[in-house]
Short mmCIF file of C-alpha atoms in Angstrom, two decimals:
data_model
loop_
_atom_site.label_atom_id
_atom_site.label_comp_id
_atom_site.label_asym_id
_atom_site.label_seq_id
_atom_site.Cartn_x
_atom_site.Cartn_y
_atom_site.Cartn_z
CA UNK A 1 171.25 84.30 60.75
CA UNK A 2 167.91 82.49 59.90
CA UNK A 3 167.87 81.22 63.50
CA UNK A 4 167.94 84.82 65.01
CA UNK A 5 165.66 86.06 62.14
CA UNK A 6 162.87 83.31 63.97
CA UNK A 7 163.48 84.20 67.30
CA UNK A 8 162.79 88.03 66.53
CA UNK A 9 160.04 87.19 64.49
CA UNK A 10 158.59 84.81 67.27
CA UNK A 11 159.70 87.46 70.23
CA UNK A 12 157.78 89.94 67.93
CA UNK A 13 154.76 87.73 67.82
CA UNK A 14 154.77 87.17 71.65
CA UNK A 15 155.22 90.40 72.75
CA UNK A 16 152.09 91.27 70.17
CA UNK A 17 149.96 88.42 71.57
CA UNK A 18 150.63 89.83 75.22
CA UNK A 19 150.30 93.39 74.42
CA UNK A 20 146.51 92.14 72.60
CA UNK A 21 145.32 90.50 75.55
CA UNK A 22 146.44 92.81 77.99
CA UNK A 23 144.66 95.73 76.01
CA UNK A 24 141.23 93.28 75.56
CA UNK A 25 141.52 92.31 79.32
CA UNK A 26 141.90 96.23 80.37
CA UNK A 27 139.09 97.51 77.74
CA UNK A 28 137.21 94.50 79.54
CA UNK A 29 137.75 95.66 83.21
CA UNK A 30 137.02 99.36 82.36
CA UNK A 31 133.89 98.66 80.30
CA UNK A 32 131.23 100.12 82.96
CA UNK A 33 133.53 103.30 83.42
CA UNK A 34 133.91 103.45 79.73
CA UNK A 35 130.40 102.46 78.17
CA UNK A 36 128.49 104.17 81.44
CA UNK A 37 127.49 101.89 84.05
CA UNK A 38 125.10 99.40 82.57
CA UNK A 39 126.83 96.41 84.35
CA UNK A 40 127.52 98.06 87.43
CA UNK A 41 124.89 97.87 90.42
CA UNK A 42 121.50 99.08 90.21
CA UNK A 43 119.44 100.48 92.20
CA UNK A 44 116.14 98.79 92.89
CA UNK A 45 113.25 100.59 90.88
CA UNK A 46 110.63 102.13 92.94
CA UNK A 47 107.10 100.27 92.41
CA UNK A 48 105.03 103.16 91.26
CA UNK A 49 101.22 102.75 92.03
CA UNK A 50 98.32 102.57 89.73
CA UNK A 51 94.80 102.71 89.77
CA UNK A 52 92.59 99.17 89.21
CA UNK A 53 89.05 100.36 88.08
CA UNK A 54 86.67 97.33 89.42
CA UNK A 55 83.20 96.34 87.15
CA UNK A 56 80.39 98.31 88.72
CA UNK A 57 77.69 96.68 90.75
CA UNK A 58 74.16 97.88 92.00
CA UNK A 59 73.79 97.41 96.12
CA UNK A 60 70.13 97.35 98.22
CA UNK A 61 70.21 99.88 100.57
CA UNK A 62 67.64 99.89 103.10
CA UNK A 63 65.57 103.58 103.91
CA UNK A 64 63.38 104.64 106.06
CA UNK A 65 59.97 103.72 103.72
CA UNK A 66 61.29 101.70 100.79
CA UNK A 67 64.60 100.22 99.84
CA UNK A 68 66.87 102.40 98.05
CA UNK A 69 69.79 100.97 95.36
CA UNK A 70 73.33 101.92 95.12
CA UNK A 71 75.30 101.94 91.68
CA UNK A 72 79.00 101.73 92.99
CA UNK A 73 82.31 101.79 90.45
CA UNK A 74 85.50 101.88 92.18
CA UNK A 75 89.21 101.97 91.51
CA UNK A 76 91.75 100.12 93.69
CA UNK A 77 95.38 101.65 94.04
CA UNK A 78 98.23 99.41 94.59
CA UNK A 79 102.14 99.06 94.43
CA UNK A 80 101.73 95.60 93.70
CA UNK A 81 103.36 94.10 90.86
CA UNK A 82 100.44 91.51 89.96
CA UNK A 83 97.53 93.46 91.08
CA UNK A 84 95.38 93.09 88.20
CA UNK A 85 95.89 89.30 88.70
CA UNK A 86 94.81 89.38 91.82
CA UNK A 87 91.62 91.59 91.51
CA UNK A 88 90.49 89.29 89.19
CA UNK A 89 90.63 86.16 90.84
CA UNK A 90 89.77 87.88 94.54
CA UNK A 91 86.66 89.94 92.71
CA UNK A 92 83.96 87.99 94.28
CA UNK A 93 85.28 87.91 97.45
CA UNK A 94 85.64 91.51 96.74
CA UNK A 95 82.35 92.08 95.84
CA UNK A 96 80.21 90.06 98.36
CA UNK A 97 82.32 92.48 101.47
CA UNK A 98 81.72 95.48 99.65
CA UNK A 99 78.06 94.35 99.69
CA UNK A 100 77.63 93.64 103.36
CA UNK A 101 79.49 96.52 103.99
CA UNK A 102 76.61 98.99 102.23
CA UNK A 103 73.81 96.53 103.34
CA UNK A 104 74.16 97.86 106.58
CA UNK A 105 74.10 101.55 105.90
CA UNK A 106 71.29 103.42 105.69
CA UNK A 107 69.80 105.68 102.75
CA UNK A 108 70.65 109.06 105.12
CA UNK A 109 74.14 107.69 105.94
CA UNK A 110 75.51 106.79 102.55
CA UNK A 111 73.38 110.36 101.20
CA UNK A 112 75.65 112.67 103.52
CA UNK A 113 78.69 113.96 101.04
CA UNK A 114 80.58 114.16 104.74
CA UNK A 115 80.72 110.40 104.98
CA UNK A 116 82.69 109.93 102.05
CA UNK A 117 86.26 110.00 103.13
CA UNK A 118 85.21 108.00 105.93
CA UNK A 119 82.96 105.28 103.71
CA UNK A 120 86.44 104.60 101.22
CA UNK A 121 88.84 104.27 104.77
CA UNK A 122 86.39 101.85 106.01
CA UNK A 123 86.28 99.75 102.57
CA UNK A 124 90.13 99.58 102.46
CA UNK A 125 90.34 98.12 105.80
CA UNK A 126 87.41 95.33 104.95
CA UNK A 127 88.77 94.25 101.77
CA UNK A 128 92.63 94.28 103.22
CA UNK A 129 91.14 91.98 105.88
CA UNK A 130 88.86 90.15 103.70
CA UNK A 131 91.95 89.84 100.95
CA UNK A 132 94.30 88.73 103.57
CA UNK A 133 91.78 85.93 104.99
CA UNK A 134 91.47 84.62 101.94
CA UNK A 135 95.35 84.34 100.98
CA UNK A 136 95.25 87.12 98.53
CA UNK A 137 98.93 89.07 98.48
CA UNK A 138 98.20 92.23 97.37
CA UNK A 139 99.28 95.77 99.16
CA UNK A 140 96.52 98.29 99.15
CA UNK A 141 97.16 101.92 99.10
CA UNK A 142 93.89 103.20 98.70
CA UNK A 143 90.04 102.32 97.64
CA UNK A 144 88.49 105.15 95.62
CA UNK A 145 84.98 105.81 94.74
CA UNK A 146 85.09 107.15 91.08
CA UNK A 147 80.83 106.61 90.86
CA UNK A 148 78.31 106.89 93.66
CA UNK A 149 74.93 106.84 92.95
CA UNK A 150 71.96 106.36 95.64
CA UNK A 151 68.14 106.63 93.80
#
């Protein structure tokens, strides 16, 4: 009688142990459906762009009797994830093409509020150039003028 007591109690036991891990290895396979999808595949996140505000600087500007100065702040946009890195360490090379680039404009060019649009295209192009020359990776959406000032 003891012997059958044992193997009921140890049948018992088994079928206890079995019925435990099957219910942990279930919960386990049905986490993501039950806790909501934290360990299931994610979708990349979307690089959203912000706005790099540069140091100002003061440019010569030649005119037609004197030379003329230009006090220029700007703001880079990128997507790039280590864009403020990068500005820093690329801001002379920054600096010195944004400075031939206004060194050859004249006082009436860079005065005519029509020549705006055009001036910022024209920087984004030099300094994507000038950034990729120089082994800068960086992805620029857009150079914006925030401060213009010609005296």
């Amino acid at each position: 009688m003891a012997l059958i007591n044992n193997k009921g109690k140890l049948f018992a036991l088994t079928l206890a142990f079995l019925a435990w891990t099957g219910a942990a290895f279930w919960v386990g396979w049905q986490s993501p459906t039950l806790i909501g999808q934290p360990f299931g595949p994610q979708e990349p996140e979307v690089e959203v762009a912000k706005f790099y505000p540069l140091d100002k600087f003061v440019i010569s500007i030649p005119g037609e009797e004197y030379s003329h100065y230009l006090l220029l702040e700007l703001a880079i946009k990128s997507r790039s994830k280590d864009a403020q890195y990068t500005l820093t360490q690329a801001d002379s090379v920054i600096k010195n093409s944004l400075m031939k680039m206004f060194s050859t404009k004249h006082f009436d060019e860079l005065n005519d509020t029509k020549r705006f649009e055009p001036l910022q295209k024209e920087a984004k192009s030099i300094l994507s150039a000038v950034l990729a020359q120089n082994d800068f990776s960086i992805e620029l959406d857009e150079v914006l003028f925030t401060r213009m000032i010609i005296q």
